[in-house]
PDB file of C-alpha atoms in Angstrom:
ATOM      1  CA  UNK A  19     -20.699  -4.678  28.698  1.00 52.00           C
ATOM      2  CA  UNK A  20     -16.721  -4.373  28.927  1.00 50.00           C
ATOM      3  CA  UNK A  21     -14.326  -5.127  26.296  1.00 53.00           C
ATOM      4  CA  UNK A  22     -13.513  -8.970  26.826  1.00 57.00           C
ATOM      5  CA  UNK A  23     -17.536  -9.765  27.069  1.00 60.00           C
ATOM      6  CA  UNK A  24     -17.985  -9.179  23.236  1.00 65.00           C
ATOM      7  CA  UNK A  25     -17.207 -12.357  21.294  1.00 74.00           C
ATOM      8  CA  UNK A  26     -13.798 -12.554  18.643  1.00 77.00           C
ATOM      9  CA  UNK A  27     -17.168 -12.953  15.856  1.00 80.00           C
ATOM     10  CA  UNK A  28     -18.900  -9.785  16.776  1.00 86.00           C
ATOM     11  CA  UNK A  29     -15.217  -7.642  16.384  1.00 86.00           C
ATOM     12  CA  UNK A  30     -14.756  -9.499  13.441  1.00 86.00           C
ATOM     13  CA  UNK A  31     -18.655  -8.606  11.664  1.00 88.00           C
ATOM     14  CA  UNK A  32     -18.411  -4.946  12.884  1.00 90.00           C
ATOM     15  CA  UNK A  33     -14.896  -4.765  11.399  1.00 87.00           C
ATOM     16  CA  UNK A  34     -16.519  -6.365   7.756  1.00 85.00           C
ATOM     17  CA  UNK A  35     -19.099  -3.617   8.412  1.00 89.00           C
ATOM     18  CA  UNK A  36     -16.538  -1.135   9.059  1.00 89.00           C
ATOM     19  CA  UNK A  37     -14.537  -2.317   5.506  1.00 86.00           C
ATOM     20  CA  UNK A  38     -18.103  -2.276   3.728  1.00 86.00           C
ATOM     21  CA  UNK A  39     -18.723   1.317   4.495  1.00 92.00           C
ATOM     22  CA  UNK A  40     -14.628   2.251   3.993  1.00 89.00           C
ATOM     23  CA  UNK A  41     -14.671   0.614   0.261  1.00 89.00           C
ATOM     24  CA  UNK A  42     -18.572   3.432  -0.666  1.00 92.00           C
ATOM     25  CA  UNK A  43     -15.659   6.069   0.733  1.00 91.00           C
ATOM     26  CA  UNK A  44     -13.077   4.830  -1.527  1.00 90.00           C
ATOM     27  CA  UNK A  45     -15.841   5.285  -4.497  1.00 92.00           C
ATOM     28  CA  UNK A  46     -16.916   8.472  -3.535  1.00 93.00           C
ATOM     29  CA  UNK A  47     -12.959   9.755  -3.359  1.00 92.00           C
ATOM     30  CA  UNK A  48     -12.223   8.249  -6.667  1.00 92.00           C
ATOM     31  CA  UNK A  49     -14.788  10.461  -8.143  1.00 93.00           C
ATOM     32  CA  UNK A  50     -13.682  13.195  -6.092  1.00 93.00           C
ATOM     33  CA  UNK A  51      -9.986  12.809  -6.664  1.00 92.00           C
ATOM     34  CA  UNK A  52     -10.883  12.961 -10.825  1.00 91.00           C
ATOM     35  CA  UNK A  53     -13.371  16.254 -10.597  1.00 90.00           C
ATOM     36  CA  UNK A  54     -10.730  18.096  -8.385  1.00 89.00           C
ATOM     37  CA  UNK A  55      -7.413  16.145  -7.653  1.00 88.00           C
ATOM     38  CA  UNK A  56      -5.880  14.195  -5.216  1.00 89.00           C
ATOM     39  CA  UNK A  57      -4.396  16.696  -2.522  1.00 89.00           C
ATOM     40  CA  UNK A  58      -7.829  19.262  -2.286  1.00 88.00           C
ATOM     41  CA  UNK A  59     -10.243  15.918  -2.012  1.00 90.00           C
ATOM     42  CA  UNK A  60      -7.770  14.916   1.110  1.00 90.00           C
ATOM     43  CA  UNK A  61      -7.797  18.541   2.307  1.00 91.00           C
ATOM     44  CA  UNK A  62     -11.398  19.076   2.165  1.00 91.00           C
ATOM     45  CA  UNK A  63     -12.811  15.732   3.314  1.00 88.00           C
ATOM     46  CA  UNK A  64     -10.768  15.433   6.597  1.00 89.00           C
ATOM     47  CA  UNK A  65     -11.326  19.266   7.358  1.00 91.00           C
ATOM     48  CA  UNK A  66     -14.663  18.301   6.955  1.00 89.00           C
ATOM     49  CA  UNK A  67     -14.054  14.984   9.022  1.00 86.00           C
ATOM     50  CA  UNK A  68     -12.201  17.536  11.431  1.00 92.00           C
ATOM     51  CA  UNK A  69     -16.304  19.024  12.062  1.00 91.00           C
ATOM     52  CA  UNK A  70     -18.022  16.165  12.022  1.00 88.00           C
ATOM     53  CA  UNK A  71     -15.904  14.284  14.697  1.00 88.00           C
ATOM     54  CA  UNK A  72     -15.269  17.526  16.692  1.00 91.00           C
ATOM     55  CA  UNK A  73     -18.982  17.656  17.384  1.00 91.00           C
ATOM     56  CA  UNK A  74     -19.044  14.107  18.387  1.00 88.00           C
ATOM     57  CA  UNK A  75     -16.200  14.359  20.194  1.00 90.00           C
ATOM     58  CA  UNK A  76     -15.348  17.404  22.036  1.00 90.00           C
ATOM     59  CA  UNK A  77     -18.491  17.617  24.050  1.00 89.00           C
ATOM     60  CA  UNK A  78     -18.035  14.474  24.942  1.00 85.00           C
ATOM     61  CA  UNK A  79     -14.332  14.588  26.088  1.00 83.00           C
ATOM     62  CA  UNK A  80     -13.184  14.307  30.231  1.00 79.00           C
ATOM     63  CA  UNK A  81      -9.717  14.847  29.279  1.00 83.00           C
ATOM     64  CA  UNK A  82      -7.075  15.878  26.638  1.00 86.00           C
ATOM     65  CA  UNK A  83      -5.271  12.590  25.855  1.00 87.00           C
ATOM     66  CA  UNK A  84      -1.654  11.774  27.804  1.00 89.00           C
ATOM     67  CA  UNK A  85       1.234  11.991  26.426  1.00 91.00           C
ATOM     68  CA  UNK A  86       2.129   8.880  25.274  1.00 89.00           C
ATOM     69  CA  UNK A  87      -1.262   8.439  23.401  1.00 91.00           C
ATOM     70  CA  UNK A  88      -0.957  11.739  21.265  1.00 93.00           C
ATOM     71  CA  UNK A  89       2.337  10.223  20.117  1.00 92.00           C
ATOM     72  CA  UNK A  90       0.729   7.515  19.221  1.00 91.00           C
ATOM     73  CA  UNK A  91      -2.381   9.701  17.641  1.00 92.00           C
ATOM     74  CA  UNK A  92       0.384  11.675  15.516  1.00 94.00           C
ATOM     75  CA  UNK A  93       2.443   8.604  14.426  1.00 91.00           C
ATOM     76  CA  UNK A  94      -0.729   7.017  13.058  1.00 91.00           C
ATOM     77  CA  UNK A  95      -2.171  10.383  11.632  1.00 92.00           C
ATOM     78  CA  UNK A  96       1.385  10.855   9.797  1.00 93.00           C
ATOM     79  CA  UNK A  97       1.297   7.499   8.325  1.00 92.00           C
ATOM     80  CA  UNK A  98      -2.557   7.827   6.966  1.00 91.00           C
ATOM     81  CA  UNK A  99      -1.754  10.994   5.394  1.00 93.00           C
ATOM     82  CA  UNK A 100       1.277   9.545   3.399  1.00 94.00           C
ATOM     83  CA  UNK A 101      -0.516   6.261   2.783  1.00 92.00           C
ATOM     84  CA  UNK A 102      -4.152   7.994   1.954  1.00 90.00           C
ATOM     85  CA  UNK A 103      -1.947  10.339  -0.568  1.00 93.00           C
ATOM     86  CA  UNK A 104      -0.459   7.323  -2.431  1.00 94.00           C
ATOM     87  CA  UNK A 105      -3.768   4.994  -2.628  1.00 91.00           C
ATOM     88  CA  UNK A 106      -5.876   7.849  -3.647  1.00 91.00           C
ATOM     89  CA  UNK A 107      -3.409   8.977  -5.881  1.00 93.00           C
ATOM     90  CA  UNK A 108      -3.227   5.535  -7.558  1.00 91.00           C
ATOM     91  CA  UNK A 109      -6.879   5.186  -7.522  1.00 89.00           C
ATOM     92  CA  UNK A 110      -7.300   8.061  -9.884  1.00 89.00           C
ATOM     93  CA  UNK A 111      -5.273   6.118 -12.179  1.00 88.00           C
ATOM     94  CA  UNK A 112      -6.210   2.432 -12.046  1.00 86.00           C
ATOM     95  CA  UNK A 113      -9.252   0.492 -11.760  1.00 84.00           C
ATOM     96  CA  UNK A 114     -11.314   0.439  -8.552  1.00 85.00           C
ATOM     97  CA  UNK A 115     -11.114  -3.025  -8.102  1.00 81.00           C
ATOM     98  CA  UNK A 116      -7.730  -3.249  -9.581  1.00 82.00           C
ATOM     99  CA  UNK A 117      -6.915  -0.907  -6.458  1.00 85.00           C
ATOM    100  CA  UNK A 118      -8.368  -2.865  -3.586  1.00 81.00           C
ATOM    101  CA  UNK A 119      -6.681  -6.149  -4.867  1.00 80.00           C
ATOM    102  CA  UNK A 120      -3.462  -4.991  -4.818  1.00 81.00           C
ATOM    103  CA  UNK A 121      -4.463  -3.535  -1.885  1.00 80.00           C
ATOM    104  CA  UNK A 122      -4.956  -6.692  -0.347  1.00 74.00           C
ATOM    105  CA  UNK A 123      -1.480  -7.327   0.107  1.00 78.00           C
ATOM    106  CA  UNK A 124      -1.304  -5.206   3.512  1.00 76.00           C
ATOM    107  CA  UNK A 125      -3.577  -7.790   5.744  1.00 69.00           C
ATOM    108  CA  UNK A 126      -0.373 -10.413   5.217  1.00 71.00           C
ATOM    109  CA  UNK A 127       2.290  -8.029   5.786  1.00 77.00           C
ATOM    110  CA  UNK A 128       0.451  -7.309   8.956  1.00 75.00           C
ATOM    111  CA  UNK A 129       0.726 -10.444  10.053  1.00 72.00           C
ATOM    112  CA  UNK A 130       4.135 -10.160   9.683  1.00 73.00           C
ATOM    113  CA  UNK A 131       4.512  -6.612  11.391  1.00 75.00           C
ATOM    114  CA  UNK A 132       2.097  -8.401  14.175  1.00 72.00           C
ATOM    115  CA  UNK A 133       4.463 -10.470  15.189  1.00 73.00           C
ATOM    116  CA  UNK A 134       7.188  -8.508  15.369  1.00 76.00           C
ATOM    117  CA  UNK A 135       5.628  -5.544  17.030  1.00 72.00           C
ATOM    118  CA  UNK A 136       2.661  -6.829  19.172  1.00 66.00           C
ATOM    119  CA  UNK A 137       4.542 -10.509  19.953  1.00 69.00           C
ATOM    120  CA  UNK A 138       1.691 -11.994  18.362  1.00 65.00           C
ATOM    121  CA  UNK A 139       2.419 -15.689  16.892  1.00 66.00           C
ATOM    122  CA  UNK A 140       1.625 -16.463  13.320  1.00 60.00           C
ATOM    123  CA  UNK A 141       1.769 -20.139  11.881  1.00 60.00           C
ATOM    124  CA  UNK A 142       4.643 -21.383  10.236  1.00 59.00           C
ATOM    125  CA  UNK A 143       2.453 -21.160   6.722  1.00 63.00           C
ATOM    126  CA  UNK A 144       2.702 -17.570   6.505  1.00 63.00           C
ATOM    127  CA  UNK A 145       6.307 -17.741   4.294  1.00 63.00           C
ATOM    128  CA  UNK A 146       4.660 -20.353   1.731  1.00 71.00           C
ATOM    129  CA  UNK A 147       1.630 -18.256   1.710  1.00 71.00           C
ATOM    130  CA  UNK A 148       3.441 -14.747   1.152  1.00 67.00           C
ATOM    131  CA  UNK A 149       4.836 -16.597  -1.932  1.00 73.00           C
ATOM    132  CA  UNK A 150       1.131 -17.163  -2.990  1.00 77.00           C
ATOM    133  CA  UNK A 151      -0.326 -13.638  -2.716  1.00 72.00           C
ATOM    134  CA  UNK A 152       2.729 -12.319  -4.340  1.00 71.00           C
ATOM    135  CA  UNK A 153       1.982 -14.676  -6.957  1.00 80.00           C
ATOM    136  CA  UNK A 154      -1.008 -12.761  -7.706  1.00 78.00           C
ATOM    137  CA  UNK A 155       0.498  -8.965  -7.295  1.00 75.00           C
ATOM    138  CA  UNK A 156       2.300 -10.290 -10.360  1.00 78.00           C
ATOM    139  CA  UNK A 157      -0.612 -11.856 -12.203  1.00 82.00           C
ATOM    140  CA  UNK A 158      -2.511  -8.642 -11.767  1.00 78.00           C
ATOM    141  CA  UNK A 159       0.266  -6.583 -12.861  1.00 73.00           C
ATOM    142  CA  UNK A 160       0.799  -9.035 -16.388  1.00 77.00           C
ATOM    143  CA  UNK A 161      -2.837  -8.425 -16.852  1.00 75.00           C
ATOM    144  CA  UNK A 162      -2.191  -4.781 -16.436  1.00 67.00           C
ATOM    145  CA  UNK A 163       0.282  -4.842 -19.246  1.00 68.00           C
ATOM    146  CA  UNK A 164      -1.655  -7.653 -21.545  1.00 68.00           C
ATOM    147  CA  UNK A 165      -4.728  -4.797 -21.168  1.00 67.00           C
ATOM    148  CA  UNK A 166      -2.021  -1.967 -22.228  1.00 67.00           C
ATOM    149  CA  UNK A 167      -3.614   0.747 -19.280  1.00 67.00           C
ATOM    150  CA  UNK A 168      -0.869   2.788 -20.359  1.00 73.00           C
ATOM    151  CA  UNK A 169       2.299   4.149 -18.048  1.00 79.00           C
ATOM    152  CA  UNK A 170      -0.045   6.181 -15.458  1.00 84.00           C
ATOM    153  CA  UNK A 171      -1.340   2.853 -14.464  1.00 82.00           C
ATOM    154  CA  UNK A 172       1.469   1.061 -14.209  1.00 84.00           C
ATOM    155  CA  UNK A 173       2.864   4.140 -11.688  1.00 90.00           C
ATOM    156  CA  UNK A 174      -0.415   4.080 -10.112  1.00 89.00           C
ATOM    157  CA  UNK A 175      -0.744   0.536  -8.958  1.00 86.00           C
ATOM    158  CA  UNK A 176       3.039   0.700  -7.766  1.00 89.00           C
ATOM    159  CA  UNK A 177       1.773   3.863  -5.344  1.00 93.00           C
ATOM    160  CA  UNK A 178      -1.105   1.470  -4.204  1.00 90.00           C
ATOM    161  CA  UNK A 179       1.533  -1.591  -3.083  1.00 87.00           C
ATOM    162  CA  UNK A 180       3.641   1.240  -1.393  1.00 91.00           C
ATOM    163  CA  UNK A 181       0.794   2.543   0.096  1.00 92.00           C
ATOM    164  CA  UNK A 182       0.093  -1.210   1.234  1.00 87.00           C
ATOM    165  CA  UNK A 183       2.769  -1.715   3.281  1.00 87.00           C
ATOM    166  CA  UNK A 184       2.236   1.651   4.844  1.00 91.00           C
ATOM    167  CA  UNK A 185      -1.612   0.292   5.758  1.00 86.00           C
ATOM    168  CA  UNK A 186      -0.333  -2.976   7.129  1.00 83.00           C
ATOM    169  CA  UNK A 187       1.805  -1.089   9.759  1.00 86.00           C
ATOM    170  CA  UNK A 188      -1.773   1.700  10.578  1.00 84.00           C
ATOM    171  CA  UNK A 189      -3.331  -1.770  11.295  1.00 78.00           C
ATOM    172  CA  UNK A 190      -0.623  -2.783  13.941  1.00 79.00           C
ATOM    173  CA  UNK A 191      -0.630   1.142  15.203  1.00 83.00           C
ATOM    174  CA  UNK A 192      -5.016   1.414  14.881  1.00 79.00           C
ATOM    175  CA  UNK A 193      -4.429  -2.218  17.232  1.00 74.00           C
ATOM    176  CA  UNK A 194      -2.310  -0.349  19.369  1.00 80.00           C
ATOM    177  CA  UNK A 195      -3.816   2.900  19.906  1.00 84.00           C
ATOM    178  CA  UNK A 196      -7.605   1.232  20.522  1.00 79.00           C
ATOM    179  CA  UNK A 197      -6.079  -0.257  23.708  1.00 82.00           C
ATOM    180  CA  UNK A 198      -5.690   3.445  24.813  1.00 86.00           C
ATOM    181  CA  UNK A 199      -8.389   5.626  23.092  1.00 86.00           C
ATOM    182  CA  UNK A 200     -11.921   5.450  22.603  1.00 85.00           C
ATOM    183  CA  UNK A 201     -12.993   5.531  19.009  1.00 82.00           C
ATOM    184  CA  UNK A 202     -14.319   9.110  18.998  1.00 86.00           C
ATOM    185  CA  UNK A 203     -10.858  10.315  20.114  1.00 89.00           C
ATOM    186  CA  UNK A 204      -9.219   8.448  17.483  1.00 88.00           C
ATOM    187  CA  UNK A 205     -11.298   9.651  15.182  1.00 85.00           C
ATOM    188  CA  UNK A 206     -11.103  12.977  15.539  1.00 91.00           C
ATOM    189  CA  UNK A 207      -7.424  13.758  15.736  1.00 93.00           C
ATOM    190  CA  UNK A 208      -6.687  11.660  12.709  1.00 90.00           C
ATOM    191  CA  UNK A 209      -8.543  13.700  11.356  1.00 90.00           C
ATOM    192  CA  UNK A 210      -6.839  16.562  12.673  1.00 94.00           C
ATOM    193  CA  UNK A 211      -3.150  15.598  11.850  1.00 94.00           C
ATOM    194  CA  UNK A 212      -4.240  14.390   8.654  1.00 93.00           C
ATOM    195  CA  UNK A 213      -5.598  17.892   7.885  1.00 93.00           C
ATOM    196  CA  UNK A 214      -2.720  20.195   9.517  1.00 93.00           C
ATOM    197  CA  UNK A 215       0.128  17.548   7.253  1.00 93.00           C
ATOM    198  CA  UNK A 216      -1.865  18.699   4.299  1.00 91.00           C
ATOM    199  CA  UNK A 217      -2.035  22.269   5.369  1.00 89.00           C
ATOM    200  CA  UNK A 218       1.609  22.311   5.381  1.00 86.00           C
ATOM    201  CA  UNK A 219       1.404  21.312   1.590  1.00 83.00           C
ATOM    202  CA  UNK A 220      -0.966  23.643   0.298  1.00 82.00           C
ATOM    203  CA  UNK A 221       1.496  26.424  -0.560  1.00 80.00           C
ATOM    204  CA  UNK A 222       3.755  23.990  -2.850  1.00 80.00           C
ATOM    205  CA  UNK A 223       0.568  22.755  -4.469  1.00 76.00           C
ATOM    206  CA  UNK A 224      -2.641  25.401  -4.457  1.00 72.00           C
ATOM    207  CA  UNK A 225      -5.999  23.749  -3.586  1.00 71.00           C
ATOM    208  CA  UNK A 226      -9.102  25.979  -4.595  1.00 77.00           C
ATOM    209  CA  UNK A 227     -12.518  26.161  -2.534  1.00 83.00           C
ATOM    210  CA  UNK A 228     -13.947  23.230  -4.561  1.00 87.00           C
ATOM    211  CA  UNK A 229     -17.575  24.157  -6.492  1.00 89.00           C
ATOM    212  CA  UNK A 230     -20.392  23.805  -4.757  1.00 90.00           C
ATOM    213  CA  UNK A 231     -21.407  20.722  -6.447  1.00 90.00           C
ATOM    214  CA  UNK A 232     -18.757  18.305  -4.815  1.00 91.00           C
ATOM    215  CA  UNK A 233     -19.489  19.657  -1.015  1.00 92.00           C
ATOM    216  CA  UNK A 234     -22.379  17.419  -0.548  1.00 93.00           C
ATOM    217  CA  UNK A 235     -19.481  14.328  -1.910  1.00 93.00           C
ATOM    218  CA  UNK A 236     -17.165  15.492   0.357  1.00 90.00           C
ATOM    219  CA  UNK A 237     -19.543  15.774   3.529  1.00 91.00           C
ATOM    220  CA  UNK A 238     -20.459  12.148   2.362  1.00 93.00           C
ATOM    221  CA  UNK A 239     -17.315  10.879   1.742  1.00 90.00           C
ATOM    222  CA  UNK A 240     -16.376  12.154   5.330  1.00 87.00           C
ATOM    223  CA  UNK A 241     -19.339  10.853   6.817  1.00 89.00           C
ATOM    224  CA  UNK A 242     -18.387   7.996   5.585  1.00 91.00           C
ATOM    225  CA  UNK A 243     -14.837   7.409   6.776  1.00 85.00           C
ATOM    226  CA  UNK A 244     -15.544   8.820   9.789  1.00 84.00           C
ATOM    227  CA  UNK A 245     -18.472   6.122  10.131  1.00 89.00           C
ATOM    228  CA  UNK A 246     -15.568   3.438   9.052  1.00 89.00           C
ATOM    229  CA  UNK A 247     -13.256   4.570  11.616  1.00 81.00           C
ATOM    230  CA  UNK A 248     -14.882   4.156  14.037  1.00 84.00           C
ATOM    231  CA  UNK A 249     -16.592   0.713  13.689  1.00 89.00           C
ATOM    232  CA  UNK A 250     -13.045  -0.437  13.047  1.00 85.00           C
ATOM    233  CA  UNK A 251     -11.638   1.547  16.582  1.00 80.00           C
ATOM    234  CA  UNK A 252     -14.465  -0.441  18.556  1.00 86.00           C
ATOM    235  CA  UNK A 253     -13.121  -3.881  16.342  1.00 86.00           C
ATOM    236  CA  UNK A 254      -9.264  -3.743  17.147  1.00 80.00           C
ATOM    237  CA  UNK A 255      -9.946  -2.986  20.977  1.00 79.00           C
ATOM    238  CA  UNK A 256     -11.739  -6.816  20.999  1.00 80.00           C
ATOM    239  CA  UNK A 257     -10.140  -8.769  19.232  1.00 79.00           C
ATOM    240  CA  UNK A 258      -6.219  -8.941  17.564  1.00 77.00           C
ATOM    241  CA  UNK A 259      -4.984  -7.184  14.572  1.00 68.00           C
ATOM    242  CA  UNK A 260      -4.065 -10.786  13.102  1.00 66.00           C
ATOM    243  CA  UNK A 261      -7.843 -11.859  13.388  1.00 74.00           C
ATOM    244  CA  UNK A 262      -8.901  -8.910  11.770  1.00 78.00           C
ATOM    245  CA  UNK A 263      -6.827  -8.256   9.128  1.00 68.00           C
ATOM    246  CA  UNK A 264      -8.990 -10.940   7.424  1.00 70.00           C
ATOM    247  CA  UNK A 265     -12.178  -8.272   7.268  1.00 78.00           C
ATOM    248  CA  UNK A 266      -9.940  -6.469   4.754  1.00 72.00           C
ATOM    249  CA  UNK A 267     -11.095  -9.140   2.042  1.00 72.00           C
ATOM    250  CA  UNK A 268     -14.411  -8.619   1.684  1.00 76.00           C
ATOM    251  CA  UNK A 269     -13.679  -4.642   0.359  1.00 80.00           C
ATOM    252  CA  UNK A 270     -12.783  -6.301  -3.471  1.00 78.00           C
ATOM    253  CA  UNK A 271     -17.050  -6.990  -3.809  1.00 76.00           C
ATOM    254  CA  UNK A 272     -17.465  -3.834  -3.132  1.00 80.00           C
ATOM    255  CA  UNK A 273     -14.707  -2.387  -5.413  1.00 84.00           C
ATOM    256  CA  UNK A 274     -16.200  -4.798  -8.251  1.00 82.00           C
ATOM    257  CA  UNK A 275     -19.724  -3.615  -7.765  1.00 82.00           C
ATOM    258  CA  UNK A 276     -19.121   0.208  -7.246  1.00 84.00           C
ATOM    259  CA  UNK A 277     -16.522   0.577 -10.225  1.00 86.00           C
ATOM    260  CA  UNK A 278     -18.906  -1.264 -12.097  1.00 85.00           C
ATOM    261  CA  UNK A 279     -21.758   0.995 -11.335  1.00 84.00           C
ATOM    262  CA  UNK A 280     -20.210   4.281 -11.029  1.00 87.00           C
ATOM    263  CA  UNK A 281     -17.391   4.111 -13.481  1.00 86.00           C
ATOM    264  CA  UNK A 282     -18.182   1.679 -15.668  1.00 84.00           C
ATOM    265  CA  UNK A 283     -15.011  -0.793 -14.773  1.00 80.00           C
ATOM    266  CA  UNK A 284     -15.168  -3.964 -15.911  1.00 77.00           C
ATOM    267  CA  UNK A 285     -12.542  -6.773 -13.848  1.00 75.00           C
ATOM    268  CA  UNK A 286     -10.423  -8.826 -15.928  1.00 78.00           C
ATOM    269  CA  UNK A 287     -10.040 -12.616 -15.602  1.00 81.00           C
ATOM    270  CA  UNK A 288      -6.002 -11.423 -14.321  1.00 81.00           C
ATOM    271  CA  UNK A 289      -7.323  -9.350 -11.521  1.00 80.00           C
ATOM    272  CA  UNK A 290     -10.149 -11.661 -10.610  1.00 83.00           C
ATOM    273  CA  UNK A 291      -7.335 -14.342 -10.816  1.00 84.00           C
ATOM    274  CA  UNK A 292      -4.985 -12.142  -9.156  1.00 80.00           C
ATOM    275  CA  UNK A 293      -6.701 -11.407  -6.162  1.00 79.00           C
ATOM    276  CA  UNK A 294      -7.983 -14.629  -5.311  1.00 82.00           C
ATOM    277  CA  UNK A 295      -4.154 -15.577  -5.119  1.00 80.00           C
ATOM    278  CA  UNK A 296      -3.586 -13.091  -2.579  1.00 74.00           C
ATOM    279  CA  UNK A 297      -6.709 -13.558  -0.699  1.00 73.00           C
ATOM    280  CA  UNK A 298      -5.534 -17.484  -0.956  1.00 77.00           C
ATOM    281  CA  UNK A 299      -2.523 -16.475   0.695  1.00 72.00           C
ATOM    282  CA  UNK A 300      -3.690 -13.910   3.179  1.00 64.00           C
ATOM    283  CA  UNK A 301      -6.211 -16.664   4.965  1.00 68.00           C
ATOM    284  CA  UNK A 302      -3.771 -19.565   4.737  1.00 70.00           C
ATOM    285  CA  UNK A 303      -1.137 -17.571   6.921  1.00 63.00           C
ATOM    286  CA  UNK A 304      -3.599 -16.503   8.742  1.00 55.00           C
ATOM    287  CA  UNK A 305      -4.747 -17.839  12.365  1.00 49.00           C
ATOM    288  CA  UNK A 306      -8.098 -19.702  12.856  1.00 47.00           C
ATOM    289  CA  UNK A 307     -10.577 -17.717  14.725  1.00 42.00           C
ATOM    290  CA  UNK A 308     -10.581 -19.942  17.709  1.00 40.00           C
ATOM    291  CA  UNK A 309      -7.391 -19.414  18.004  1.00 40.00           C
ATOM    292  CA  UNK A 310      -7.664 -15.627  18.073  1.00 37.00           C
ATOM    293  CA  UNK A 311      -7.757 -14.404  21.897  1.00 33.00           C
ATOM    294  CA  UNK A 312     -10.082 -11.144  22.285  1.00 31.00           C
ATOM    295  CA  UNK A 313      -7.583 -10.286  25.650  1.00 30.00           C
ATOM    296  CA  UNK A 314      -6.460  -7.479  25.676  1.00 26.00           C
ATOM    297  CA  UNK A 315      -2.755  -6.558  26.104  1.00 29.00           C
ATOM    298  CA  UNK A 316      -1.610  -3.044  27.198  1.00 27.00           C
ATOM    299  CA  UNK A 317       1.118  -2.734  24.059  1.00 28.00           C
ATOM    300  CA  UNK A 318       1.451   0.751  24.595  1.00 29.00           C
TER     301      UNK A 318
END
């Protein structure tokens, strides 16, 4: 089957599948980032990731990508290592499902980013709506003070909203680089940039070999986002980034369920509160799914 014969609904469940297994990675990292730190779990997993895709990939290959699409494979691979740095960063500091819901800021600002890099047209609710889910950064962040999580928190949850905005412009660039990549290709030299960028910062920071009993959470946790990667490369090359950005909603479950059964976080009645604002917000500005055209436009 080609591109345009699979349905706006099927994009739109693989890319929920996609979120599903990205928010067990997001688990597994957390516990990763607090038994080693922030900079060796990044290393590690995506030189890891770097193996795994290679031998999916490389066999595989006809061609070493153009031009035009590495620059759009190292633009997108520079991005995810500054925004993976901050979220996981801020994960190691705040709740997980604290995380996610500020998180969940980045599907509207895509919308926003959407339609002034990819032409696509948003409804005139979005403004209102922006107003709502902001609403709710600030309920979750009074909660965050009424709970007194301490300074680290507070730091950590702003490094999650700046790494936000970072992840609502890799959904406009992930939109824009599955109209020219297969998802194997994507996936492995993300993996690859991500790696070499945090190569380059090894000497300022010294990562260790990590003991042998994390390897077999790393190769999972790479498994894992490799897995995520690319259900959501085969998503964005059917359907629009505006459509899709909705999938990102369904990762706060998760969060609740795994921080509840892996760390023992409990989710206050602020970010419960909190994030239903901003998920409020995120599907009123958002386009109906009818209305979402699977064409394809080469926005290269």
């Amino acid at each position: 089957m080609t591109r345009d014969a699979y349905s706006p609904a099927t994009a739109f469940m693989v890319g929920v599948l996609g979120i599903a297994l990205f928010s067990g990675m997001d688990a597994v990292m957390k516990g990763l980032v607090l038994a080693i730190g922030t900079i060796a779990t990044m290393f590690w997993r995506n030189l890891t990731g770097i193996v795994l895709s290679g031998a999916l990939y490389l066999p595989r290959r006809k061609a070493w990508p153009a031009a035009s699409t590495m620059r759009i494979h190292v633009a997108r691979g520079v991005l995810s290592a500054a925004m993976g740095f901050l979220f996981f960063w801020g994960l190691g500091r705040v709740p997980l499902a604290q995380a996610v819901a500020l998180a969940f800021i980045a599907p509207l600002i895509a919308l926003f980013l959407a339609a002034l890099i990819l032409k696509e047209e948003i409804g005139g609710r979005t403004i209102g709506a922006s107003f709502i889910a902001f609403a709710g950064v600030v309920v979750i962040f009074v909660g965050q003070a009424h709970a007194d999580l301490g300074r680290e928190a507070t730091i950590g949850s702003v490094a999650i909203l700046v790494s936000a905005v970072l992840y609502a412009l890799n959904i406009i660039i992930m939109r824009r680089q599955a109209l020219v990549a297969d998802p194997l290709e994507i996936t492995f030299f993300q993996s690859l940039i991500v790696t070499t960028i945090l190569l380059l910062a090894l000497p300022f920071v010294g990562v260790q070999v990590p003991p042998l009993a994390q390897w077999p959470w790393l190769l999972f946790a790479a498994a894992l986002a490799i897995a995520s990667m690319l259900l959501l490369s085969w998503a964005y090359a059917r359907a629009q980034a505006s459509y899709l950005a909705a999938t990102e909603y369904t990762a706060f479950l998760w969060a609740m369920l795994f921080g509840w059964l892996f760390f023992d976080e409990g989710v206050s009645w602020f970010t419960l509160g909190g994030a239903l604002m901003i998920v409020a917000g995120c599907i009123l500005a958002a386009r109906k799914p009818q209305d979402a055209s699977p064409a394809l436009e080469a926005a290269t």
